[in-house]
Every structure is written in C-alpha cells, then in structure tokens.
Short mmCIF file of C-alpha atoms in Angstrom, two decimals:
data_model
loop_
_atom_site.label_atom_id
_atom_site.label_comp_id
_atom_site.label_asym_id
_atom_site.label_seq_id
_atom_site.Cartn_x
_atom_site.Cartn_y
_atom_site.Cartn_z
CA UNK A 1 -13.59 -5.78 -118.20
CA UNK A 2 -14.37 -2.15 -119.62
CA UNK A 3 -15.42 0.80 -117.46
CA UNK A 4 -16.69 3.91 -118.81
CA UNK A 5 -18.20 7.29 -117.32
CA UNK A 6 -20.68 9.53 -119.25
CA UNK A 7 -21.28 13.13 -117.33
CA UNK A 8 -25.12 14.07 -117.53
CA UNK A 9 -24.14 17.14 -115.78
CA UNK A 10 -21.65 18.86 -113.58
CA UNK A 11 -23.25 16.84 -110.68
CA UNK A 12 -24.48 13.68 -111.81
CA UNK A 13 -22.67 11.05 -114.00
CA UNK A 14 -23.10 7.26 -115.27
CA UNK A 15 -20.56 4.78 -114.87
CA UNK A 16 -20.97 1.55 -117.14
CA UNK A 17 -18.91 -1.66 -116.21
CA UNK A 18 -18.60 -4.42 -119.03
CA UNK A 19 -18.02 -7.88 -117.72
CA UNK A 20 -17.27 -10.96 -120.08
CA UNK A 21 -17.04 -14.62 -119.32
CA UNK A 22 -13.18 -14.38 -119.20
CA UNK A 23 -13.33 -12.06 -116.31
CA UNK A 24 -15.23 -14.54 -113.76
CA UNK A 25 -15.10 -18.02 -115.83
CA UNK A 26 -11.85 -19.25 -113.88
CA UNK A 27 -12.96 -18.09 -110.45
CA UNK A 28 -16.36 -19.62 -110.62
CA UNK A 29 -15.05 -22.82 -112.03
CA UNK A 30 -12.47 -23.04 -108.94
CA UNK A 31 -15.25 -22.47 -106.05
CA UNK A 32 -17.72 -24.97 -107.79
CA UNK A 33 -14.85 -27.55 -107.89
CA UNK A 34 -14.08 -26.81 -104.26
CA UNK A 35 -17.98 -27.38 -103.78
CA UNK A 36 -17.93 -30.55 -105.52
CA UNK A 37 -15.08 -31.73 -103.28
CA UNK A 38 -16.84 -31.14 -99.96
CA UNK A 39 -20.83 -31.37 -101.10
CA UNK A 40 -22.79 -33.83 -99.25
CA UNK A 41 -25.77 -34.99 -101.53
CA UNK A 42 -27.42 -38.47 -100.90
CA UNK A 43 -26.76 -40.92 -103.35
CA UNK A 44 -23.17 -39.76 -104.18
CA UNK A 45 -19.98 -40.37 -102.44
CA UNK A 46 -18.23 -37.22 -101.06
CA UNK A 47 -16.21 -35.73 -103.92
CA UNK A 48 -17.85 -37.54 -106.68
CA UNK A 49 -21.20 -35.78 -107.07
CA UNK A 50 -21.29 -34.94 -110.97
CA UNK A 51 -20.44 -31.20 -111.80
CA UNK A 52 -23.54 -30.72 -113.63
CA UNK A 53 -25.60 -31.21 -110.44
CA UNK A 54 -23.05 -28.99 -108.52
CA UNK A 55 -23.51 -26.25 -111.33
CA UNK A 56 -27.34 -26.70 -111.27
CA UNK A 57 -27.44 -26.22 -107.42
CA UNK A 58 -24.79 -23.74 -106.67
CA UNK A 59 -23.89 -22.39 -110.06
CA UNK A 60 -25.97 -19.21 -110.42
CA UNK A 61 -25.56 -17.99 -106.84
CA UNK A 62 -21.66 -18.33 -107.10
CA UNK A 63 -21.67 -16.68 -110.38
CA UNK A 64 -23.90 -13.69 -109.04
CA UNK A 65 -21.49 -13.42 -105.87
CA UNK A 66 -18.17 -13.37 -107.97
CA UNK A 67 -19.48 -11.14 -110.44
CA UNK A 68 -20.62 -8.43 -107.78
CA UNK A 69 -17.18 -8.67 -106.26
CA UNK A 70 -15.86 -7.96 -109.59
CA UNK A 71 -17.96 -5.13 -110.11
CA UNK A 72 -17.38 -3.68 -106.37
CA UNK A 73 -13.41 -3.92 -107.16
CA UNK A 74 -13.51 -2.49 -110.19
CA UNK A 75 -15.59 0.53 -109.16
CA UNK A 76 -13.62 1.22 -106.35
CA UNK A 77 -10.45 1.21 -108.40
CA UNK A 78 -12.00 3.38 -110.92
CA UNK A 79 -13.15 6.13 -108.69
CA UNK A 80 -9.64 5.93 -107.00
CA UNK A 81 -7.38 6.21 -110.36
CA UNK A 82 -9.95 8.95 -111.67
CA UNK A 83 -10.01 10.69 -108.61
CA UNK A 84 -13.60 11.24 -108.57
CA UNK A 85 -15.16 12.91 -105.61
CA UNK A 86 -18.30 11.32 -105.10
CA UNK A 87 -21.32 11.98 -102.81
CA UNK A 88 -22.87 8.71 -101.15
CA UNK A 89 -22.11 5.49 -103.05
CA UNK A 90 -22.96 4.39 -106.65
CA UNK A 91 -26.35 3.59 -107.13
CA UNK A 92 -27.42 0.72 -109.69
CA UNK A 93 -29.91 1.75 -112.37
CA UNK A 94 -30.17 -1.32 -114.43
CA UNK A 95 -30.52 -4.41 -112.04
CA UNK A 96 -33.71 -5.39 -113.36
CA UNK A 97 -32.52 -5.68 -116.73
CA UNK A 98 -29.32 -8.03 -115.91
CA UNK A 99 -29.86 -11.57 -117.55
CA UNK A 100 -27.75 -13.91 -115.29
CA UNK A 101 -28.19 -16.76 -118.07
CA UNK A 102 -25.84 -14.73 -120.07
CA UNK A 103 -22.17 -14.78 -120.60
CA UNK A 104 -21.46 -11.19 -120.75
CA UNK A 105 -23.07 -8.33 -118.51
CA UNK A 106 -23.36 -4.68 -118.64
CA UNK A 107 -24.03 -2.83 -115.37
CA UNK A 108 -24.87 0.95 -115.07
CA UNK A 109 -24.16 2.77 -111.61
CA UNK A 110 -25.35 6.55 -110.93
CA UNK A 111 -22.89 8.69 -109.54
CA UNK A 112 -23.33 11.95 -107.40
CA UNK A 113 -20.50 14.33 -107.64
CA UNK A 114 -19.27 16.57 -105.40
CA UNK A 115 -19.52 20.34 -106.47
CA UNK A 116 -16.72 22.78 -107.15
CA UNK A 117 -17.10 25.61 -105.35
CA UNK A 118 -14.75 28.27 -103.14
CA UNK A 119 -14.97 29.18 -99.62
CA UNK A 120 -14.18 32.73 -98.53
CA UNK A 121 -14.05 33.02 -94.63
CA UNK A 122 -13.77 36.87 -94.86
CA UNK A 123 -16.87 37.14 -96.95
CA UNK A 124 -19.06 38.37 -93.84
CA UNK A 125 -18.06 39.58 -90.64
CA UNK A 126 -18.92 37.37 -87.28
CA UNK A 127 -18.95 38.82 -84.00
CA UNK A 128 -16.35 37.23 -81.73
CA UNK A 129 -17.63 37.94 -78.16
CA UNK A 130 -15.00 38.91 -75.17
CA UNK A 131 -16.98 38.17 -72.34
CA UNK A 132 -15.86 40.41 -69.01
CA UNK A 133 -16.52 39.94 -65.36
CA UNK A 134 -17.87 43.27 -64.54
CA UNK A 135 -17.86 44.82 -60.94
CA UNK A 136 -21.31 43.48 -60.07
CA UNK A 137 -20.34 39.70 -60.90
CA UNK A 138 -16.98 40.25 -58.76
CA UNK A 139 -18.70 41.90 -55.72
CA UNK A 140 -21.25 39.00 -55.94
CA UNK A 141 -18.75 36.32 -56.15
CA UNK A 142 -16.55 37.91 -53.14
CA UNK A 143 -19.96 37.83 -51.36
CA UNK A 144 -20.39 34.11 -52.35
CA UNK A 145 -16.90 33.01 -50.96
CA UNK A 146 -17.29 35.00 -47.63
CA UNK A 147 -20.54 33.23 -47.13
CA UNK A 148 -19.14 29.57 -48.11
CA UNK A 149 -16.25 30.01 -45.84
CA UNK A 150 -18.45 31.64 -43.15
CA UNK A 151 -19.92 30.64 -39.81
CA UNK A 152 -23.24 29.29 -39.20
CA UNK A 153 -25.22 30.52 -36.33
CA UNK A 154 -28.31 28.52 -35.19
CA UNK A 155 -31.49 30.51 -34.75
CA UNK A 156 -34.96 29.78 -33.78
CA UNK A 157 -36.81 32.39 -36.18
CA UNK A 158 -36.52 33.11 -39.76
CA UNK A 159 -35.04 36.48 -40.64
CA UNK A 160 -34.25 37.78 -44.30
CA UNK A 161 -30.90 36.36 -45.57
CA UNK A 162 -31.24 33.09 -43.25
CA UNK A 163 -30.76 29.87 -44.61
CA UNK A 164 -33.56 27.38 -44.26
CA UNK A 165 -33.48 23.49 -44.03
CA UNK A 166 -36.69 21.87 -44.26
CA UNK A 167 -39.04 19.41 -46.29
CA UNK A 168 -41.31 20.46 -49.12
CA UNK A 169 -44.42 18.25 -49.39
CA UNK A 170 -47.40 18.03 -51.89
CA UNK A 171 -50.09 15.44 -52.25
CA UNK A 172 -51.06 16.76 -55.47
CA UNK A 173 -47.70 16.55 -57.13
CA UNK A 174 -46.10 13.88 -55.02
CA UNK A 175 -43.59 15.96 -53.47
CA UNK A 176 -41.54 15.09 -50.57
CA UNK A 177 -38.15 16.86 -50.88
CA UNK A 178 -35.82 17.76 -48.16
CA UNK A 179 -33.66 20.70 -49.01
CA UNK A 180 -31.73 23.81 -47.78
CA UNK A 181 -32.30 27.29 -49.20
CA UNK A 182 -31.79 30.77 -48.31
CA UNK A 183 -34.33 33.63 -48.28
CA UNK A 184 -32.66 35.40 -50.93
CA UNK A 185 -33.72 32.83 -53.53
CA UNK A 186 -37.15 33.45 -53.28
CA UNK A 187 -38.55 36.35 -55.42
CA UNK A 188 -42.08 35.98 -54.60
CA UNK A 189 -43.08 38.67 -52.15
CA UNK A 190 -46.09 36.72 -50.47
CA UNK A 191 -44.09 33.60 -50.17
CA UNK A 192 -41.15 35.71 -48.30
CA UNK A 193 -43.49 37.45 -46.01
CA UNK A 194 -44.69 33.93 -45.00
CA UNK A 195 -41.43 32.65 -44.21
CA UNK A 196 -39.95 35.67 -42.10
CA UNK A 197 -40.87 35.39 -38.67
CA UNK A 198 -41.55 31.41 -38.94
CA UNK A 199 -40.19 29.45 -36.36
CA UNK A 200 -38.29 26.13 -36.18
CA UNK A 201 -40.90 23.37 -36.20
CA UNK A 202 -43.47 25.41 -37.93
CA UNK A 203 -45.11 24.33 -41.18
CA UNK A 204 -45.69 27.12 -43.41
CA UNK A 205 -47.95 26.64 -46.70
CA UNK A 206 -46.63 28.40 -49.69
CA UNK A 207 -47.77 28.96 -53.72
CA UNK A 208 -45.05 27.59 -55.88
CA UNK A 209 -46.15 30.25 -58.61
CA UNK A 210 -43.59 32.67 -58.97
CA UNK A 211 -41.81 31.67 -55.92
CA UNK A 212 -38.42 31.58 -57.50
CA UNK A 213 -37.11 33.99 -60.16
CA UNK A 214 -36.28 31.01 -62.53
CA UNK A 215 -38.89 28.20 -62.90
CA UNK A 216 -35.80 25.32 -63.26
CA UNK A 217 -35.15 26.02 -59.58
CA UNK A 218 -38.70 24.21 -58.86
CA UNK A 219 -36.75 21.03 -60.07
CA UNK A 220 -33.96 21.67 -57.74
CA UNK A 221 -36.14 22.43 -54.57
CA UNK A 222 -39.31 20.52 -55.37
CA UNK A 223 -37.71 17.54 -57.20
CA UNK A 224 -40.13 17.45 -59.98
CA UNK A 225 -39.53 16.79 -63.66
CA UNK A 226 -38.47 19.50 -66.11
CA UNK A 227 -41.89 19.62 -67.81
CA UNK A 228 -43.66 19.98 -64.54
CA UNK A 229 -41.09 22.66 -63.35
CA UNK A 230 -42.41 25.19 -65.94
CA UNK A 231 -45.40 27.13 -64.72
CA UNK A 232 -45.74 24.80 -61.66
CA UNK A 233 -48.89 26.29 -59.60
CA UNK A 234 -49.72 24.26 -56.52
CA UNK A 235 -49.54 24.51 -52.60
CA UNK A 236 -46.63 22.82 -51.01
CA UNK A 237 -46.20 22.46 -47.23
CA UNK A 238 -42.52 23.38 -45.72
CA UNK A 239 -41.67 21.75 -42.45
CA UNK A 240 -39.02 24.11 -41.06
CA UNK A 241 -36.19 21.71 -39.49
CA UNK A 242 -33.49 24.27 -39.25
CA UNK A 243 -32.58 28.24 -39.25
CA UNK A 244 -29.16 29.35 -39.53
CA UNK A 245 -27.71 32.95 -39.99
CA UNK A 246 -24.49 32.51 -41.98
CA UNK A 247 -21.79 35.05 -40.95
CA UNK A 248 -19.49 36.15 -43.55
CA UNK A 249 -15.82 35.36 -43.45
CA UNK A 250 -13.63 37.87 -43.13
CA UNK A 251 -11.38 38.96 -45.85
CA UNK A 252 -7.90 38.54 -44.43
CA UNK A 253 -4.73 36.61 -45.34
CA UNK A 254 -5.95 33.45 -43.84
CA UNK A 255 -9.04 33.08 -46.23
CA UNK A 256 -6.66 34.29 -49.14
CA UNK A 257 -4.28 31.32 -48.40
CA UNK A 258 -6.99 28.79 -47.97
CA UNK A 259 -8.43 30.08 -51.49
CA UNK A 260 -5.34 30.25 -53.47
CA UNK A 261 -2.35 29.00 -51.64
CA UNK A 262 0.11 30.85 -49.42
CA UNK A 263 1.00 34.16 -50.57
CA UNK A 264 -0.68 34.02 -53.94
CA UNK A 265 -3.21 36.82 -53.15
CA UNK A 266 -2.77 39.22 -50.13
CA UNK A 267 -5.91 41.89 -50.59
CA UNK A 268 -9.60 42.23 -51.66
CA UNK A 269 -8.32 43.95 -54.81
CA UNK A 270 -5.95 41.08 -55.78
CA UNK A 271 -8.59 38.74 -54.75
CA UNK A 272 -10.85 40.29 -57.44
CA UNK A 273 -8.10 40.48 -59.87
CA UNK A 274 -7.85 36.64 -59.62
CA UNK A 275 -11.55 35.64 -59.64
CA UNK A 276 -11.74 38.10 -62.77
CA UNK A 277 -8.95 36.31 -64.47
CA UNK A 278 -10.49 32.85 -63.47
CA UNK A 279 -13.88 33.58 -64.49
CA UNK A 280 -12.68 35.19 -67.89
CA UNK A 281 -10.96 32.26 -68.81
CA UNK A 282 -14.04 30.04 -68.23
CA UNK A 283 -15.96 32.55 -70.24
CA UNK A 284 -13.54 32.21 -73.01
CA UNK A 285 -14.94 28.31 -73.66
CA UNK A 286 -18.45 29.73 -74.10
CA UNK A 287 -17.34 32.54 -76.31
CA UNK A 288 -15.09 30.03 -78.68
CA UNK A 289 -18.34 27.63 -78.92
CA UNK A 290 -20.49 30.75 -79.81
CA UNK A 291 -17.87 32.00 -82.52
CA UNK A 292 -17.33 28.32 -83.92
CA UNK A 293 -21.20 27.89 -84.31
CA UNK A 294 -21.52 31.46 -85.64
CA UNK A 295 -18.83 31.05 -88.19
CA UNK A 296 -20.04 27.55 -89.35
CA UNK A 297 -23.38 29.06 -89.74
CA UNK A 298 -21.92 32.18 -91.84
CA UNK A 299 -20.24 29.93 -93.99
CA UNK A 300 -23.25 27.41 -94.73
CA UNK A 301 -25.21 30.83 -95.77
CA UNK A 302 -22.77 32.45 -97.80
CA UNK A 303 -21.23 29.50 -99.53
CA UNK A 304 -23.33 28.80 -102.80
CA UNK A 305 -23.24 25.62 -104.53
CA UNK A 306 -25.84 23.20 -105.91
CA UNK A 307 -26.13 19.37 -104.87
CA UNK A 308 -27.07 16.36 -106.75
CA UNK A 309 -30.50 16.56 -104.76
CA UNK A 310 -32.20 13.76 -106.65
CA UNK A 311 -29.36 11.32 -106.42
CA UNK A 312 -28.97 11.96 -102.81
CA UNK A 313 -32.60 11.28 -101.82
CA UNK A 314 -32.21 7.87 -103.91
CA UNK A 315 -29.02 7.21 -101.87
CA UNK A 316 -31.01 8.05 -98.65
CA UNK A 317 -33.74 5.83 -99.54
CA UNK A 318 -31.67 2.59 -99.73
CA UNK A 319 -28.52 3.51 -97.45
CA UNK A 320 -30.12 3.11 -94.24
CA UNK A 321 -30.83 0.20 -91.92
CA UNK A 322 -34.26 -0.04 -93.46
CA UNK A 323 -35.40 1.22 -97.18
CA UNK A 324 -37.18 4.44 -96.82
CA UNK A 325 -40.21 5.77 -99.21
CA UNK A 326 -39.42 8.51 -101.51
CA UNK A 327 -41.40 11.14 -98.96
CA UNK A 328 -39.38 9.92 -96.25
CA UNK A 329 -35.97 10.16 -97.88
CA UNK A 330 -36.96 13.79 -99.13
CA UNK A 331 -37.75 14.72 -95.55
CA UNK A 332 -34.56 13.15 -94.13
CA UNK A 333 -32.57 14.90 -96.97
CA UNK A 334 -34.21 18.27 -96.15
CA UNK A 335 -33.33 17.54 -92.39
CA UNK A 336 -29.60 16.81 -93.06
CA UNK A 337 -29.04 18.93 -96.29
CA UNK A 338 -27.22 21.60 -94.01
CA UNK A 339 -25.01 19.16 -92.26
CA UNK A 340 -23.88 17.82 -95.65
CA UNK A 341 -23.06 21.44 -97.05
CA UNK A 342 -20.82 21.91 -94.01
CA UNK A 343 -19.29 18.85 -94.27
CA UNK A 344 -17.96 19.76 -97.87
CA UNK A 345 -17.10 23.15 -96.55
CA UNK A 346 -15.04 21.56 -93.80
CA UNK A 347 -13.50 19.19 -95.88
CA UNK A 348 -12.39 21.84 -98.55
CA UNK A 349 -10.98 24.16 -95.75
CA UNK A 350 -8.96 21.12 -93.80
CA UNK A 351 -7.48 20.04 -97.27
CA UNK A 352 -6.54 23.40 -98.88
CA UNK A 353 -5.13 24.81 -95.30
CA UNK A 354 -3.68 21.49 -94.11
CA UNK A 355 -5.92 21.25 -90.94
CA UNK A 356 -5.80 17.39 -90.51
CA UNK A 357 -4.71 15.95 -87.48
CA UNK A 358 -1.50 14.09 -87.41
CA UNK A 359 -0.88 11.03 -85.01
CA UNK A 360 2.23 13.06 -83.55
CA UNK A 361 -0.34 15.97 -82.99
CA UNK A 362 -2.84 13.62 -81.35
CA UNK A 363 -0.15 12.16 -79.08
CA UNK A 364 1.16 15.76 -77.98
CA UNK A 365 -2.46 16.90 -77.57
CA UNK A 366 -2.98 13.71 -75.21
CA UNK A 367 -0.03 14.16 -73.10
CA UNK A 368 -0.88 18.01 -72.51
CA UNK A 369 -4.37 16.96 -71.13
CA UNK A 370 -2.56 14.20 -68.94
CA UNK A 371 -0.10 16.89 -67.47
CA UNK A 372 -3.28 19.23 -66.62
CA UNK A 373 -5.40 16.30 -65.12
CA UNK A 374 -2.13 15.09 -63.07
CA UNK A 375 -1.52 18.68 -62.05
CA UNK A 376 -4.93 18.80 -60.48
CA UNK A 377 -4.04 15.75 -58.03
CA UNK A 378 -0.34 17.56 -57.12
CA UNK A 379 1.73 15.90 -59.63
CA UNK A 380 2.98 19.00 -61.30
CA UNK A 381 6.43 17.78 -63.02
CA UNK A 382 5.66 14.04 -64.62
CA UNK A 383 8.53 12.61 -66.65
CA UNK A 384 8.47 12.20 -70.43
CA UNK A 385 8.61 8.66 -70.00
CA UNK A 386 5.64 8.58 -67.66
CA UNK A 387 3.46 11.00 -70.09
CA UNK A 388 4.31 8.61 -73.13
CA UNK A 389 3.38 5.64 -71.18
CA UNK A 390 -0.10 7.07 -70.06
CA UNK A 391 -0.53 8.51 -73.54
CA UNK A 392 -0.13 4.94 -75.06
CA UNK A 393 -2.23 3.40 -73.05
CA UNK A 394 -5.20 6.04 -73.90
CA UNK A 395 -4.42 5.70 -77.57
CA UNK A 396 -4.68 2.16 -77.82
CA UNK A 397 -8.41 2.66 -77.14
CA UNK A 398 -10.33 3.47 -80.41
CA UNK A 399 -13.06 5.29 -78.39
CA UNK A 400 -10.39 7.52 -76.79
CA UNK A 401 -9.05 8.24 -79.99
CA UNK A 402 -12.07 9.17 -81.61
CA UNK A 403 -13.00 11.76 -78.94
CA UNK A 404 -9.37 13.19 -78.66
CA UNK A 405 -9.38 13.84 -82.46
CA UNK A 406 -12.76 15.38 -82.57
CA UNK A 407 -11.56 17.82 -79.84
CA UNK A 408 -8.29 18.27 -81.60
CA UNK A 409 -10.06 18.90 -84.88
CA UNK A 410 -12.19 21.47 -83.42
CA UNK A 411 -9.46 23.38 -81.89
CA UNK A 412 -7.35 23.24 -84.92
CA UNK A 413 -10.81 24.80 -86.86
CA UNK A 414 -11.25 27.48 -84.24
CA UNK A 415 -7.85 28.59 -84.24
CA UNK A 416 -8.11 29.03 -88.29
CA UNK A 417 -11.15 30.95 -87.72
CA UNK A 418 -9.72 33.12 -85.34
CA UNK A 419 -6.62 33.80 -87.61
CA UNK A 420 -8.35 34.14 -90.86
CA UNK A 421 -12.04 34.83 -90.68
CA UNK A 422 -13.61 38.29 -90.68
CA UNK A 423 -14.41 39.01 -86.98
CA UNK A 424 -15.47 42.34 -85.02
CA UNK A 425 -14.74 41.94 -81.43
CA UNK A 426 -17.60 42.72 -78.99
CA UNK A 427 -16.90 43.30 -75.28
CA UNK A 428 -19.77 42.43 -73.00
CA UNK A 429 -20.81 41.00 -69.56
CA UNK A 430 -21.81 37.48 -69.06
CA UNK A 431 -25.40 38.46 -68.53
CA UNK A 432 -25.58 40.62 -71.68
CA UNK A 433 -23.83 37.68 -73.48
CA UNK A 434 -26.41 35.09 -72.54
CA UNK A 435 -29.26 37.75 -73.38
CA UNK A 436 -27.93 38.56 -76.72
CA UNK A 437 -26.31 35.27 -78.08
CA UNK A 438 -28.91 32.91 -76.83
CA UNK A 439 -31.85 34.88 -76.99
#
C-alpha cells in the first residue's frame, strides 16, 4: 500500500491511496473460506460448497468491504502521522473510475485543510458592562418587600393601589382566566378609570389595547398565546370577586430577621445594601453572558482567514442524513460558516492557552456545585467523602458530564477573556443595560 499527498493550494489537497492485491488477498480468502464452511446452498452439504461458487456469490462484496476497511484505516493513520488539521472528512473523487475486477486499485480523496491564522484578543476593545442597582431600583425593591410581607385588608370597592381578584372572559378570543392583579399594573387611563370605584360582584368591560405597559402581560392575565398577546385589541369582561388593600409591612427587626436571618440586617440602610449586593451578583451573570457574546462576535469579525468553501459545501451535501442539492448545501454553508469560523478560533485559543478542561477540574467543579445546592437545604458542611460519592454518581452520567463540561469550558473561556481581552468597563443601570445591550 502506498499513500501520497499533493497540495492543490493552502486549503485543499488530494490524498492518493494505492492498494495492491497483496494488501487484501489473505483477508478476503479467509473470509470466503469461513463463508464456505457455513454457507447453506441447495444441493450441497454444509462445508462442501465449491469455492468457485462462493466467490461468485460473495467475492465482490467481500472484496469491496475489505478494501474500504483498508482505505479508512490507512487514511486515519496517515492524517494522524502527518498531523494534518482537516475540516470535515476526506471526500472520494474517483469512485466512478474504480474497476473492481482489477487486482490493484487507486483511490483519490479531496481534503479540506484548516487555515493558518493568528488570534489577537486585544485587537478591538469590547464593552464590559458593570450593572449597578440604582436608588430607584432599591426603593422599588423595598416597596415590593413591604407589600409582599404586609397584610391584606378586604374591601368592597376598588381604589388606586388595590389588588383585584377576578375572572377575565371574552368569547371572541376564548378567554376565561381567573387572576389577581394590582391597579398599578394598569397603564390605560380609561381602563383604570373604569376599575376605580367598581365593587365586589360587579362586571367591568375593558379594552385590552393599551391596558398594560407591556403586551406580554396579556399572556399572563388573559392566558392567550404569545402571538395573540402582541397588539391584542378586544373587549374583555372582568367579574370582580375580591378587592384587597395591602397594608405594607413595617421595616423593623422582625422583618429583617425573616428576610436574611437573625441579626444579619438591622436597618433600612443595611437592607438596601444587602439588596444591592444580591441584585448586582445576579446582574453579573447577564453582564458576563453579554461580554462573552460580544467578544465572540468581535473575534469572528476581526480574525481574517479563508476557508476551503467549495470543499465544505460538497462535504455538507453528502454528510447529513439526507443528501442535499448543490443549492441546499450552499445555503446551509452560508448559515453555518460563522459558527465554523468561531470553532476554529476557539480551538486555537484553547490549544495555545491551555484552556482544555481536565477530569480533576470537572470533578472539583461538580463538587462546588453540589456544595452550593446542599447549602440551599441547610447542609452547609458536607464531608469530602460525601461530596466525592455524589460527584462520582453524577460523573457516571454522560449527559451530566457533557452539561458540566460545557459550563466549565464557558467559564474558563470567559475568565480568559476578562484577563486578556481589550475591555472598556461601562457602569450602567439595569434598565439602561437592557435598552442599550439588547436594543
């Protein structure tokens, strides 16, 4: 057997595999002899079928199978030994020319080669948002807490700020939804005016258009689909079943202890500081995800290299469950090209900066997550033996291993970007972050 490679250009090559009869003859002969021993052919005793008949019936199929095995083994070994970084899989280019009646065969395969390029994470600055909880947010959160832990006082008539429990109905949209809401959620002036002064037992007819500030609230309160929620413009009837005024809880030590444990918080100032600390920890997750997305986009846009486009389109056309037409494969390639580019960029970063996840790191990461989950249920000091036992059970599940590996991979990449990428920090409130980052 002989294998050679010819470079077409920097991104394309052809590998030629030459196979002679000596490479496969013994294997084919052995298999045919085994067939002869077990073949059931009418008119012949088992094990006494003439070899000529066995060859006629099975010879070519066995030959093709064994030669293909040789090719796959040889190609894999060649690519490994030559350290060729290929994209997709080798594609045969002379299948139609093979004469299976010959003794010797020559097979040619097209290769798509990964491009050589450099990745500069400092090439262009990316905004790193630091989301802060401002005074308005903290005041609103304190108000929400006081309402949540306050007392309900039953009323007979609706006033501004009250909670209303009732059932919305509409034959036109098939609405029949029991719900509770506060008048503060109502943004439409006409709808609010119709509700204020209504009594328990009354039925109030309301227009849904402009009733809430966000059309997504139509899903919550009317139980309509996402598509129907947008621009919903029908009349609904509200049968008022309860009206309650919520008397806000006092900001005292009893409430503070109920919220955070005894003695952790002892004043409104400390309460706001704790709320701010907890909120900004949660905001950090959103900021990190935004940073990761933006750095990835920046790297794709600013890391220039060519790809073996024609080869990859051919590979896409034949590698799926169903073959694609040339047009379908081209469209699929255009959709996936960006992702492929980032796979190459990420792979290079991981290789050059040792960002691969080891099993020990995965085990430690799983134990950290286990400790966090146990702490939520009051188990704050589990033993190492207990953690090891639970971790071993989790890591025996391949789906869990995959999920945790993806999380840890993402965390390592994010930490690398925070330490090495060119970042410009921008302090911003949550509302402004949502508008600016996801506009």
